[in-house]
mmCIF file of C-alpha atoms and ligand atoms in Angstrom:
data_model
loop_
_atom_site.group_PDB
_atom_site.id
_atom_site.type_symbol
_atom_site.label_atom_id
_atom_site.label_comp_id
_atom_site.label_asym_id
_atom_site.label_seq_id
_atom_site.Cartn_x
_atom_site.Cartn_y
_atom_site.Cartn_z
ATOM 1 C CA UNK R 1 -18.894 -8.602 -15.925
ATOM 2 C CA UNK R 2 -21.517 -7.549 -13.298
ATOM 3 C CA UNK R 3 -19.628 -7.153 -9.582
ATOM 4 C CA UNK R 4 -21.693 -7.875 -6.790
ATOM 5 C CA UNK R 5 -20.952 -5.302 -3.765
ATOM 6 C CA UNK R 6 -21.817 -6.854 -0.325
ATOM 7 C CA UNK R 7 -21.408 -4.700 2.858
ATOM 8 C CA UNK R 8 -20.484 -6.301 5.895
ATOM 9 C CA UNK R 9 -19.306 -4.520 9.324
ATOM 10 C CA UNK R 10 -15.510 -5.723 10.419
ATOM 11 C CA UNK R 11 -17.007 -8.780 12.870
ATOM 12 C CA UNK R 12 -19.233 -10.023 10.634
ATOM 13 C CA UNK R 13 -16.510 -13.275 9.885
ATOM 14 C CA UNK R 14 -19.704 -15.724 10.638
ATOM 15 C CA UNK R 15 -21.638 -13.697 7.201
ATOM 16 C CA UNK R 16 -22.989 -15.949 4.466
ATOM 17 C CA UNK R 17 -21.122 -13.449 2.306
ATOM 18 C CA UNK R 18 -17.622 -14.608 3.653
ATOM 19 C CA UNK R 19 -18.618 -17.922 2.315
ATOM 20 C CA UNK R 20 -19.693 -16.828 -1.058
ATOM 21 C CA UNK R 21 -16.562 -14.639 -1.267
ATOM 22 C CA UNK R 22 -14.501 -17.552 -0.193
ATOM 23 C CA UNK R 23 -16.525 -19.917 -3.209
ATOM 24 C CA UNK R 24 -15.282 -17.640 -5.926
ATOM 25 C CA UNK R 25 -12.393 -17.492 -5.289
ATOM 26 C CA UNK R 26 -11.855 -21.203 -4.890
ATOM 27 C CA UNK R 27 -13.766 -21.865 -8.146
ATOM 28 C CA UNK R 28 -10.650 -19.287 -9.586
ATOM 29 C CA UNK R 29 -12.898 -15.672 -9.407
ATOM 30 C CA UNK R 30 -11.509 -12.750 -8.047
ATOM 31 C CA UNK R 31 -12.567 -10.665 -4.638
ATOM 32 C CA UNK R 32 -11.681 -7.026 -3.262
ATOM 33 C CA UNK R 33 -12.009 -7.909 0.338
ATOM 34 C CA UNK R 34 -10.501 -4.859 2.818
ATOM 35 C CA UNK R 35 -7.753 -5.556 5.110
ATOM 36 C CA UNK R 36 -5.800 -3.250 7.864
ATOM 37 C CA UNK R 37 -3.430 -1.646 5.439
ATOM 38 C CA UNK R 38 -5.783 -0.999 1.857
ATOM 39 C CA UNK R 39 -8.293 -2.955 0.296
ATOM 40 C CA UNK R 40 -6.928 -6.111 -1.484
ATOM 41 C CA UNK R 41 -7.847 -7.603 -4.846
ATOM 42 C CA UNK R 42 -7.580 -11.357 -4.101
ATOM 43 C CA UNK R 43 -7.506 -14.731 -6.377
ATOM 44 C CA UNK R 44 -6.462 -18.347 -5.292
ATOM 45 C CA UNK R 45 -2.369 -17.899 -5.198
ATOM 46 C CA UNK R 46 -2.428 -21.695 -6.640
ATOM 47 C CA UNK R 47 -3.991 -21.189 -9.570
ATOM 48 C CA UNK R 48 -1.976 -19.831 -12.361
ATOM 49 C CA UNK R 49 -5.271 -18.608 -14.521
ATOM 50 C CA UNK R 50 -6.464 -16.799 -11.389
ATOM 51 C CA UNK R 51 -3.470 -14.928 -10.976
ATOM 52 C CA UNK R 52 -3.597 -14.393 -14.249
ATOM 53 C CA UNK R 53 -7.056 -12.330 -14.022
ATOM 54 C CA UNK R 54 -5.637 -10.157 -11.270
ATOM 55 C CA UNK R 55 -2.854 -8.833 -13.964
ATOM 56 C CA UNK R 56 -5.828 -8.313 -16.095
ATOM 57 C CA UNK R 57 -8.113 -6.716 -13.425
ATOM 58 C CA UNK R 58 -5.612 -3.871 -12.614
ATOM 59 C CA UNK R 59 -3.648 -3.817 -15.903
ATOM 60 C CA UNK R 60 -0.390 -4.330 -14.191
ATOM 61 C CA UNK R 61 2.897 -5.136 -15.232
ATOM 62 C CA UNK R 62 3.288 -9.450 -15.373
ATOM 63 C CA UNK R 63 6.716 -8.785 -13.909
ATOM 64 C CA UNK R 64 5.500 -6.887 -10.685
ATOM 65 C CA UNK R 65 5.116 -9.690 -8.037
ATOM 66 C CA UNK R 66 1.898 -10.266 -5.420
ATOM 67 C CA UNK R 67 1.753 -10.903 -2.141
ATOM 68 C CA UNK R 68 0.010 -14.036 -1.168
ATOM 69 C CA UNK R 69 -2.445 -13.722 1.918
ATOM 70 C CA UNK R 70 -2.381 -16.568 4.794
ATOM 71 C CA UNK R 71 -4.661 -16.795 7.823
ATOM 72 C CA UNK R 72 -2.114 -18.150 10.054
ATOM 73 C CA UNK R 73 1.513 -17.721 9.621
ATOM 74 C CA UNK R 74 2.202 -21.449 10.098
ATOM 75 C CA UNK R 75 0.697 -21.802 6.609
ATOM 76 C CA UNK R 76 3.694 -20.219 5.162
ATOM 77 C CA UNK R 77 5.392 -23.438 5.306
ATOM 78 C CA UNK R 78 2.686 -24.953 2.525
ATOM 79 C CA UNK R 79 3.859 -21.637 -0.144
ATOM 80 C CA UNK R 80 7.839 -21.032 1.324
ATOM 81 C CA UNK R 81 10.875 -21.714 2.760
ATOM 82 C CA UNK R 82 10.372 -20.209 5.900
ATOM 83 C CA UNK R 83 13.530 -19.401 8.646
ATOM 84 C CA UNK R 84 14.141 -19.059 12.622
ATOM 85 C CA UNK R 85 14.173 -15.002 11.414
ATOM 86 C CA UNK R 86 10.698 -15.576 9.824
ATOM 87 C CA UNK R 87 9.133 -16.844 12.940
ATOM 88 C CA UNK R 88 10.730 -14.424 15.091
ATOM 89 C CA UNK R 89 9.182 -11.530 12.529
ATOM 90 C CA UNK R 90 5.998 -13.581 12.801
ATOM 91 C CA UNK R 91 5.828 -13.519 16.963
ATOM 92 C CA UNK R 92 6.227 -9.821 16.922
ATOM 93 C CA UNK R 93 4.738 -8.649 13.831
ATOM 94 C CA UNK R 94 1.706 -10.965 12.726
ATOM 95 C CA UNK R 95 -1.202 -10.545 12.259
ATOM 96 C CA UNK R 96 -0.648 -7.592 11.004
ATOM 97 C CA UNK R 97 0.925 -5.225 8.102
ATOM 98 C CA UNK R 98 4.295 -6.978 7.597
ATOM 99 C CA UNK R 99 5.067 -9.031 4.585
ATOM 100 C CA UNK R 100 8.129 -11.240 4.179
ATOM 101 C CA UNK R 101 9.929 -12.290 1.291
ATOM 102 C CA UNK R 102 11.116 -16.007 1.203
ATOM 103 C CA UNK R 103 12.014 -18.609 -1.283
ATOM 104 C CA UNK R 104 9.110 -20.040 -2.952
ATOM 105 C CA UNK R 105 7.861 -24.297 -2.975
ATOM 106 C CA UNK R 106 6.056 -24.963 -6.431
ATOM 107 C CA UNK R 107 3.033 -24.428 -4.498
ATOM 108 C CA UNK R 108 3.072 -20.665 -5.895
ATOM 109 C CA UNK R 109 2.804 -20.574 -9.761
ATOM 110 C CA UNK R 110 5.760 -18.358 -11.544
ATOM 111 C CA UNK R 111 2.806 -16.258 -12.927
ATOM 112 C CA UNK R 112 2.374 -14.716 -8.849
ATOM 113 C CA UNK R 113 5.875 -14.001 -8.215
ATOM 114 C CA UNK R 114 6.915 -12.404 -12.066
ATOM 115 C CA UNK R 115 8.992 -15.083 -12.506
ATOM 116 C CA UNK R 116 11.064 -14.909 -9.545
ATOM 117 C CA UNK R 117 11.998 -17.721 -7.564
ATOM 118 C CA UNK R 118 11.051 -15.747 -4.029
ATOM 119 C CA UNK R 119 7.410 -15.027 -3.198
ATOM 120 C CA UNK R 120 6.034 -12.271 -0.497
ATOM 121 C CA UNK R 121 4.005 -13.600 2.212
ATOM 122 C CA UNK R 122 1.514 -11.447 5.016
ATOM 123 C CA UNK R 123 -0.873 -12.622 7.565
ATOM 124 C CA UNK R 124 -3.286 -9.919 7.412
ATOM 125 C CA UNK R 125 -5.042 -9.081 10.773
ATOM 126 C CA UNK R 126 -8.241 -7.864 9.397
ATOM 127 C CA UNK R 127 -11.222 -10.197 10.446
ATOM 128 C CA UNK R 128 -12.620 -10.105 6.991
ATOM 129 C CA UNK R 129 -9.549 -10.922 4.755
ATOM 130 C CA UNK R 130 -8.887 -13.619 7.577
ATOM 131 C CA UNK R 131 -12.315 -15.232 7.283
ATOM 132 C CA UNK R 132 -12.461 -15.089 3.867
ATOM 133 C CA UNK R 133 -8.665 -17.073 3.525
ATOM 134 C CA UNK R 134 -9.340 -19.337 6.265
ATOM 135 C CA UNK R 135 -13.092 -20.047 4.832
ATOM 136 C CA UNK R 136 -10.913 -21.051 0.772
ATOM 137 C CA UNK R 137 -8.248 -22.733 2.891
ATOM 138 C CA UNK R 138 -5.795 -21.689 0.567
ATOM 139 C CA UNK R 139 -3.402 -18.713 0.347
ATOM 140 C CA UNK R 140 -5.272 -15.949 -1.861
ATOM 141 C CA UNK R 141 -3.113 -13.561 -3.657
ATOM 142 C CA UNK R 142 -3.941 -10.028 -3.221
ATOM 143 C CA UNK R 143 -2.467 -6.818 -4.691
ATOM 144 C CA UNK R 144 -3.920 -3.726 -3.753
ATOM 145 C CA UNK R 145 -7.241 -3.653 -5.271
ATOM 146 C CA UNK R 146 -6.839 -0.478 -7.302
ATOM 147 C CA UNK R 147 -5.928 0.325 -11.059
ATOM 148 C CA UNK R 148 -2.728 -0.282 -11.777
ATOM 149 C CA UNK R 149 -0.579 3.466 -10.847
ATOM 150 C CA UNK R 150 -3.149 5.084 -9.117
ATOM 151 C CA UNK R 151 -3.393 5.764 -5.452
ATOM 152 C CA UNK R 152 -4.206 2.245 -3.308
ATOM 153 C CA UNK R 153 -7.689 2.256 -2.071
ATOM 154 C CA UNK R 154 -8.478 2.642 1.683
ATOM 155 C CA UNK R 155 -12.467 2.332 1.360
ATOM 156 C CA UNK R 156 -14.977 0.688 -0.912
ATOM 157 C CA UNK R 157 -16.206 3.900 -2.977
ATOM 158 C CA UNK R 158 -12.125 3.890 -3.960
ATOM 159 C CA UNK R 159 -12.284 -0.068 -5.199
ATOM 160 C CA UNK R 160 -15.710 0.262 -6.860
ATOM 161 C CA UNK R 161 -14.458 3.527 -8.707
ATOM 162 C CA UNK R 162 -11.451 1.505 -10.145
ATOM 163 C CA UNK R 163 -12.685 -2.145 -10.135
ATOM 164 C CA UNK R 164 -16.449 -2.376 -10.568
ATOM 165 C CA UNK R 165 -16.885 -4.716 -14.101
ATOM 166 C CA UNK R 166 -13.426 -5.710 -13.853
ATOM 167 C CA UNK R 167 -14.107 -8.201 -11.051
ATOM 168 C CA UNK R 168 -16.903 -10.560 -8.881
ATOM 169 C CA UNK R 169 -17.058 -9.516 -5.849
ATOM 170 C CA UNK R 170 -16.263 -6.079 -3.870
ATOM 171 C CA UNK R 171 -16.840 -6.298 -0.065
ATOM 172 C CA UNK R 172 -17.779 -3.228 1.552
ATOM 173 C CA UNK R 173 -16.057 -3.500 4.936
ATOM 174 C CA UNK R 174 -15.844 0.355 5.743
ATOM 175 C CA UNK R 175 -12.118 1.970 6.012
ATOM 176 C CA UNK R 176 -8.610 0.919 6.148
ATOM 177 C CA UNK R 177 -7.567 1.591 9.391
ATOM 178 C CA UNK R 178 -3.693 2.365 8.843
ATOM 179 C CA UNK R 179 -4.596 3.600 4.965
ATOM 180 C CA UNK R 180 -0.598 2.662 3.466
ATOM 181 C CA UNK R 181 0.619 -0.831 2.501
ATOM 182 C CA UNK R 182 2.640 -3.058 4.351
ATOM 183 C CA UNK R 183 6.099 -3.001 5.322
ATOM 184 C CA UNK R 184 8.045 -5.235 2.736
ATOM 185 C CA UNK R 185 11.326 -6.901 4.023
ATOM 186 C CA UNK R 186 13.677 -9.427 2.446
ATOM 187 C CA UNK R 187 14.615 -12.009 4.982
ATOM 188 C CA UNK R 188 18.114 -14.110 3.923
ATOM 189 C CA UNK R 189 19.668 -16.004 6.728
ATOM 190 C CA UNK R 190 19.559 -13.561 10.177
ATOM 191 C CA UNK R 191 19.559 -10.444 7.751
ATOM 192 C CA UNK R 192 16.670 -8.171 6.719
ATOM 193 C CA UNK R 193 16.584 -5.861 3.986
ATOM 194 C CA UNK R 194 13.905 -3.043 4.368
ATOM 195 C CA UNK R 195 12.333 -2.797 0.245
ATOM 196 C CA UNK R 196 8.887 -1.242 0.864
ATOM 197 C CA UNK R 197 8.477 1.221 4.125
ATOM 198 C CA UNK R 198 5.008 0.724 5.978
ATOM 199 C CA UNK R 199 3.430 0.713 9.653
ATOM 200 C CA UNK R 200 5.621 -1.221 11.116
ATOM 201 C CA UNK R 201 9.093 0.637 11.359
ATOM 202 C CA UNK R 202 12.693 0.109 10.839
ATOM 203 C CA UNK R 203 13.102 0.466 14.470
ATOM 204 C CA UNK R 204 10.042 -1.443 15.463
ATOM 205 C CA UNK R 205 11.944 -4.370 13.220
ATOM 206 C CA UNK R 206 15.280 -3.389 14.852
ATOM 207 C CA UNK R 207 13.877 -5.031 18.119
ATOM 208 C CA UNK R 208 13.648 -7.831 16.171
ATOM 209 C CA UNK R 209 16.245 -8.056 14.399
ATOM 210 C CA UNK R 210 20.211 -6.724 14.769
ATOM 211 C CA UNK R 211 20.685 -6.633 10.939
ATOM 212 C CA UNK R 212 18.575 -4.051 9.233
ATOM 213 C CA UNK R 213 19.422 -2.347 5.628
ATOM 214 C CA UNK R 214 17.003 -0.171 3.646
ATOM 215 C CA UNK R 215 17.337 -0.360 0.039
ATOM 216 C CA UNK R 216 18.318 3.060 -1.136
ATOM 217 C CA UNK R 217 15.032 2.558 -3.546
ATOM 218 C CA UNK R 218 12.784 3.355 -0.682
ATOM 219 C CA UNK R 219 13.904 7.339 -0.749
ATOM 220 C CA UNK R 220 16.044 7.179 -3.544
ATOM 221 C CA UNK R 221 14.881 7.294 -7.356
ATOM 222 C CA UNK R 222 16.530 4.020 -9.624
ATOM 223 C CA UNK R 223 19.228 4.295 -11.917
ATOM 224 C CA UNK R 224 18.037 3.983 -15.485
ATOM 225 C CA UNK R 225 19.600 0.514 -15.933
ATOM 226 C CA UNK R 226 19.280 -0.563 -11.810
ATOM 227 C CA UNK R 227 16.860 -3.860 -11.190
ATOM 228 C CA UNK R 228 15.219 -3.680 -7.867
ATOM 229 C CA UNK R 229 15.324 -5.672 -5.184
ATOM 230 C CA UNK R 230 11.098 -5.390 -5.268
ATOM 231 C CA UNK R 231 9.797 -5.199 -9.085
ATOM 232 C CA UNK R 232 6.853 -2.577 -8.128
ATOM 233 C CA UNK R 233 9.708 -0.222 -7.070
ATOM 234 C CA UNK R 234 10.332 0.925 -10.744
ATOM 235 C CA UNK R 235 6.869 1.683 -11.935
ATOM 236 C CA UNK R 236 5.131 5.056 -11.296
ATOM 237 C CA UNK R 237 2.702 4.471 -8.599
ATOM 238 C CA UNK R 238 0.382 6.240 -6.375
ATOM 239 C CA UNK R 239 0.509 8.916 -9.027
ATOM 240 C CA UNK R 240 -2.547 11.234 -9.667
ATOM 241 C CA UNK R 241 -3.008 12.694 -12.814
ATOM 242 C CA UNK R 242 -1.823 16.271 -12.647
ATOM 243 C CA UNK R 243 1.583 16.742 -11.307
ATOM 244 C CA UNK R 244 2.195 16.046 -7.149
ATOM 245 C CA UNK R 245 4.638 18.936 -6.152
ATOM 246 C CA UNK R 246 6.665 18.133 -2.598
ATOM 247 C CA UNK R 247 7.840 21.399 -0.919
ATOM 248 C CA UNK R 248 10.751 21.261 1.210
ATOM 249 C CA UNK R 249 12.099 24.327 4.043
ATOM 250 C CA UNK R 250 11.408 25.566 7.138
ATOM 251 C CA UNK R 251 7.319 25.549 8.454
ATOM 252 C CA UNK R 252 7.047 29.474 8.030
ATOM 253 C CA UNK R 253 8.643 29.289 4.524
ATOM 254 C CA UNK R 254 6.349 26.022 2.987
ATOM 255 C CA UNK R 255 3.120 27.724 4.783
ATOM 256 C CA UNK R 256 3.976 31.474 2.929
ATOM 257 C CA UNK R 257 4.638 29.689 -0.450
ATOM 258 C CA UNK R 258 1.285 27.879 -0.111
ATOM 259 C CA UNK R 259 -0.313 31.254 0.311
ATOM 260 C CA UNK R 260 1.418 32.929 -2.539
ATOM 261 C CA UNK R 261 1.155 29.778 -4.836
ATOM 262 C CA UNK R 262 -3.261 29.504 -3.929
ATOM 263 C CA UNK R 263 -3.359 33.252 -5.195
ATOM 264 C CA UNK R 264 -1.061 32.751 -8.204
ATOM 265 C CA UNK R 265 -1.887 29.059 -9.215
ATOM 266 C CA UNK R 266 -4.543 27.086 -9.915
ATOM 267 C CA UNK R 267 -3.353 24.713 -7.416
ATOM 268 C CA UNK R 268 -4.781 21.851 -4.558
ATOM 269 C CA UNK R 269 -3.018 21.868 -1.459
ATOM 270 C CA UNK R 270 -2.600 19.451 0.638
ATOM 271 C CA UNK R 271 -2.058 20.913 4.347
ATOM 272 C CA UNK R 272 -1.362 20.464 8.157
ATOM 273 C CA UNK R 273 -4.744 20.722 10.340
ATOM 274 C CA UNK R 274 -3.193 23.848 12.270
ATOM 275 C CA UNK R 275 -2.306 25.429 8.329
ATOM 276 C CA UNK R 276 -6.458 24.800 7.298
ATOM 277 C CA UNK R 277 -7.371 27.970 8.828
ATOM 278 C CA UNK R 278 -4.650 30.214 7.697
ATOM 279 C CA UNK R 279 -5.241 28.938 3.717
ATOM 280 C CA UNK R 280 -7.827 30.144 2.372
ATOM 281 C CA UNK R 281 -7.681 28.093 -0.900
ATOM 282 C CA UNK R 282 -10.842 26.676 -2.429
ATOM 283 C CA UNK R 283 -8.788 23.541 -2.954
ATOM 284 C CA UNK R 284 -7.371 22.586 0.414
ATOM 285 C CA UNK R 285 -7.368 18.686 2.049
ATOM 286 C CA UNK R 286 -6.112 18.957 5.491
ATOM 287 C CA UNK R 287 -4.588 15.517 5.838
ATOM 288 C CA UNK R 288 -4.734 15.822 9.836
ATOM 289 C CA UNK R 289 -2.455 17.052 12.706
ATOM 290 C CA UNK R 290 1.180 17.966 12.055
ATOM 291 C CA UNK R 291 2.669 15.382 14.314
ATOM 292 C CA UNK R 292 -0.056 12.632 14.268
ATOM 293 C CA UNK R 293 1.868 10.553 11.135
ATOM 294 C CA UNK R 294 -0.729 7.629 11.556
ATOM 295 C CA UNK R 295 -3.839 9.888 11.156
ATOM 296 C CA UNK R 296 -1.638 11.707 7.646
ATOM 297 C CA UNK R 297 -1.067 7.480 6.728
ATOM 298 C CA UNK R 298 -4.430 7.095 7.648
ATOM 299 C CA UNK R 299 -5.969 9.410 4.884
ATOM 300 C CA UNK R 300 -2.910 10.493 2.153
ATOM 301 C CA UNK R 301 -4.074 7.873 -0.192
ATOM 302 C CA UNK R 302 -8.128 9.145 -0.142
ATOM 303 C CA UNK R 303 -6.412 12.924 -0.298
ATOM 304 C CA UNK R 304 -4.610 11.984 -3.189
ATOM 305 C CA UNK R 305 -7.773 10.444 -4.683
ATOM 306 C CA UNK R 306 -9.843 13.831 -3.758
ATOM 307 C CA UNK R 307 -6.869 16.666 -5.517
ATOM 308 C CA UNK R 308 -7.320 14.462 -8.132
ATOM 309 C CA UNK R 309 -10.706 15.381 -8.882
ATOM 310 C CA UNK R 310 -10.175 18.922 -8.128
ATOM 311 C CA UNK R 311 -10.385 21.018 -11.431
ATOM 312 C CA UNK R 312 -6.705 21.998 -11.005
ATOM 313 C CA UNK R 313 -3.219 22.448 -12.961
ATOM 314 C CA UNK R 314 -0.674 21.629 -9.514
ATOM 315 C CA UNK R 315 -1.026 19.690 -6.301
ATOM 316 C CA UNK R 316 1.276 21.192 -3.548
ATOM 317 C CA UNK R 317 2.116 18.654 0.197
ATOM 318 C CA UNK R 318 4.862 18.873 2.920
ATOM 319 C CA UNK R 319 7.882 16.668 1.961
ATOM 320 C CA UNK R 320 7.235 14.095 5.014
ATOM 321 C CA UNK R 321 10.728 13.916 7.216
ATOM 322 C CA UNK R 322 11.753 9.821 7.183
ATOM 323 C CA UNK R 323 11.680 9.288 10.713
ATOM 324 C CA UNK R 324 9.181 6.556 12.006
ATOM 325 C CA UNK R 325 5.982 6.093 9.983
ATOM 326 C CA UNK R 326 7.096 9.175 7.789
ATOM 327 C CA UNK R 327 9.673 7.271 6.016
ATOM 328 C CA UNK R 328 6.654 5.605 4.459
ATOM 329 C CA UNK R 329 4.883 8.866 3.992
ATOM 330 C CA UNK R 330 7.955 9.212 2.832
ATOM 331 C CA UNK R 331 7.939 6.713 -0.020
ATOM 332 C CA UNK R 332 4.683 7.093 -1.524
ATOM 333 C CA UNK R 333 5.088 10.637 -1.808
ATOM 334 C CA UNK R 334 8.602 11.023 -3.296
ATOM 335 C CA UNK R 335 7.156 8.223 -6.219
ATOM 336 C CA UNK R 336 3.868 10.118 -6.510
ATOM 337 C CA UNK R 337 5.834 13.190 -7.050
ATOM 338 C CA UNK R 338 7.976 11.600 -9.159
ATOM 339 C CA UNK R 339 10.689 13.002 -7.291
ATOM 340 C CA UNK R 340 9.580 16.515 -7.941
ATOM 341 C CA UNK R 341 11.006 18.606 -4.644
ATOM 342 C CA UNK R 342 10.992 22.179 -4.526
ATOM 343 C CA UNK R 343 13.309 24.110 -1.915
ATOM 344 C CA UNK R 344 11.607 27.154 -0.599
HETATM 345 P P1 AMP Y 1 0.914 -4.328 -3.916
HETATM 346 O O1 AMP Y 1 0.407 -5.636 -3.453
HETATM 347 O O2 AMP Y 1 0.191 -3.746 -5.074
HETATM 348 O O3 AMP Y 1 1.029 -3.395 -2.764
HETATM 349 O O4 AMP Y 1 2.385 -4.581 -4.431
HETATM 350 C C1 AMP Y 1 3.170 -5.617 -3.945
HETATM 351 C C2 AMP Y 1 4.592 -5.195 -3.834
HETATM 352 O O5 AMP Y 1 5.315 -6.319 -3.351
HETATM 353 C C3 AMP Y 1 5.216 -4.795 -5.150
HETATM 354 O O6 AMP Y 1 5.970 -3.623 -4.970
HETATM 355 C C4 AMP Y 1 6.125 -5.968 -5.477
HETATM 356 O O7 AMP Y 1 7.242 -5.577 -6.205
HETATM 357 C C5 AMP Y 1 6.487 -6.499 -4.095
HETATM 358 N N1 AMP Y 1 6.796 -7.920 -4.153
HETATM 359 C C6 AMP Y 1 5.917 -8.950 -4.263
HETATM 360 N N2 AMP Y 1 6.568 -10.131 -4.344
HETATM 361 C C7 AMP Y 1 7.888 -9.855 -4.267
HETATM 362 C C8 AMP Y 1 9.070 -10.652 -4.300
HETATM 363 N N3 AMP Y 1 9.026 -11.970 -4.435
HETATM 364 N N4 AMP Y 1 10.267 -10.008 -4.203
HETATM 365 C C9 AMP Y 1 10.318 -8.669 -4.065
HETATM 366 N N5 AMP Y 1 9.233 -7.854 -4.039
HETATM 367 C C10 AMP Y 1 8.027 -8.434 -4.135
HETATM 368 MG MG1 MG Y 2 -0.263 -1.623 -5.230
#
């Protein structure tokens, strides 16, 4: 298949691209389009054979569920059973990285959800995916646009790496602003369970909401025999190809081990700002200040990417504490790692 690439700046909703993008994927084509959180792989949510490409696309699992897309969170009504909980979530929370998990109408074909009778719905807040849904008037269901368990992509050169012959379209619309997925939370009644960790926080959703629970999945790894609450919670994910190492200790203890382990070990390492210039590994990403957690959001996914492709046997990083944005540091980590922590 040959993908077309078109580059457009974040305003440009009024492009003829937008339009194109929007005809292919009413005419059941698939689009990477970039949002706020990562760059999205989107097909019409209605149409079953659509959906059915995006499986394809990414070679991921039919049982792992997508997130349908809506320009306006009214529209939820056409795809779910929405609640007095969901439009309080949507007052404070949308546009923007939050998705919500409601029962689904027939609207949404089983194929979208894996079979379940819920379906995840987000109002992204980037003016490009919004253009591009409004323009198909339709909800457009959009994983993250990268191959199934690797890292999600936060910038075009990521999606065309992964995607390019796989799909139609790629729109170039420059970088993901907050770099890490949404926030996934299960809304029953005037209860909210927390199943994917993201920008907006479990205290940000807290002012919300009194009743707040986070699935033990989010930090915890599954029992061998344990169905999750959210489907993409038991697959490896995230995940480069040599093994992620998380260290865990006090600041002077992680920073020593990094400089023994760069002398010893073929290693990457994956450091503080204020620890670049006392490493003096050939294999170092500084993934930003120590406590600015939205710049270490904003590029862990493209670091992850970039040890990756570092001739290299080990990838060390900071075990992120779980407080605020870090518990969704946190999370991707932990599962990139595959829940390999090493005390030092
Ligand atoms: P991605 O779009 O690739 O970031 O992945 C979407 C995530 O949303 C996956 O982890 C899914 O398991 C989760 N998800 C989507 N739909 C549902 C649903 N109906 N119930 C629970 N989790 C869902
Ligand atoms: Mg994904």
């Amino acid at each position: 298949m040959n993908t077309r690439i078109f580059h457009l700046s974040e305003n440009d909703t009024a492009a003829p691209e937008i339009t194109e993008a929007a005809k292919i994927l009413t005419d059941g084509g698939l689009v990477a389009f970039p949002t706020e959180t990562v760059y999205g792989l989107g097909a019409d949510a209605t149409d079953e054979g659509a959906a059915k490409k995006i499986y394809a696309a990414k070679g991921r699992p039919s049982d792992n569920p997508l997130i349908i897309h809506i320009a306006d969170p009214a529209d939820a009504e056409k795809y779910a059973y929405t609640s007095e909980l969901y439009y309080k979530l949507a007052k404070a929370f949308m546009p923007g990285p939050l998705t919500v998990i409601l029962k689904k109408k027939d609207t949404i074909p089983a194929t979208v959800t894996g079979g379940l009778d819920t379906v995840a719905v987000r109002c992204p807040s980037h003016p490009i995916a919004r253009a591009i849904i409004r323009e198909a008037d339709v909800a457009i269901a959009a994983p993250s646009a990268n191959l199934s368990g690797s890292p999600s992509p936060t910038c075009a050169e990521h999606v065309i790496r992964d995607m390019n012959g796989r799909v139609d379209a790629i729109i170039d619309g420059g970088c993901s602003e907050i770099g890490l997925e949404s926030t996934i939370v299960k809304a029953e009644g005037d209860r909210l369970t927390l199943l994917r960790p993201g920008a907006i926080t479990a205290d940000a959703l807290r002012c919300v909401c009194e009743h707040v629970e986070i699935s033990h999945a989010v930090t915890e790894m599954l029992k061998a025999d344990e169905r999750p609450l959210s489907p993409g919670m038991k697959y490896r994910h995230y995940a480069p190809s040599v093994p992620l190492v998380l260290l865990e200790g006090d600041e002077d203890c992680v920073v020593s081990f990094m400089r023994r382990a760069q002398n010893a070990e073929r290693c990457a390492i994956l450091c503080y700002h204020d620890e670049s210039f006392e490493l003096r590994c050939e294999r170092l990403i500084d993934i930003g200040e120590r406590n600015d957690l939205a710049e270490q959001a904003h590029r862990l996914f493209a670091a992850l990417r970039d040890a990756d492709e570092l001739d290299c046997d080990v990838i060390y990083a900071h075990l992120p504490k779980k407080e605020g944005i870090g518990l969704a540091l946190y999370n991707r980590l932990i599962r990139a790692a595959a829940h390999t922590v090493k005390h030092v």
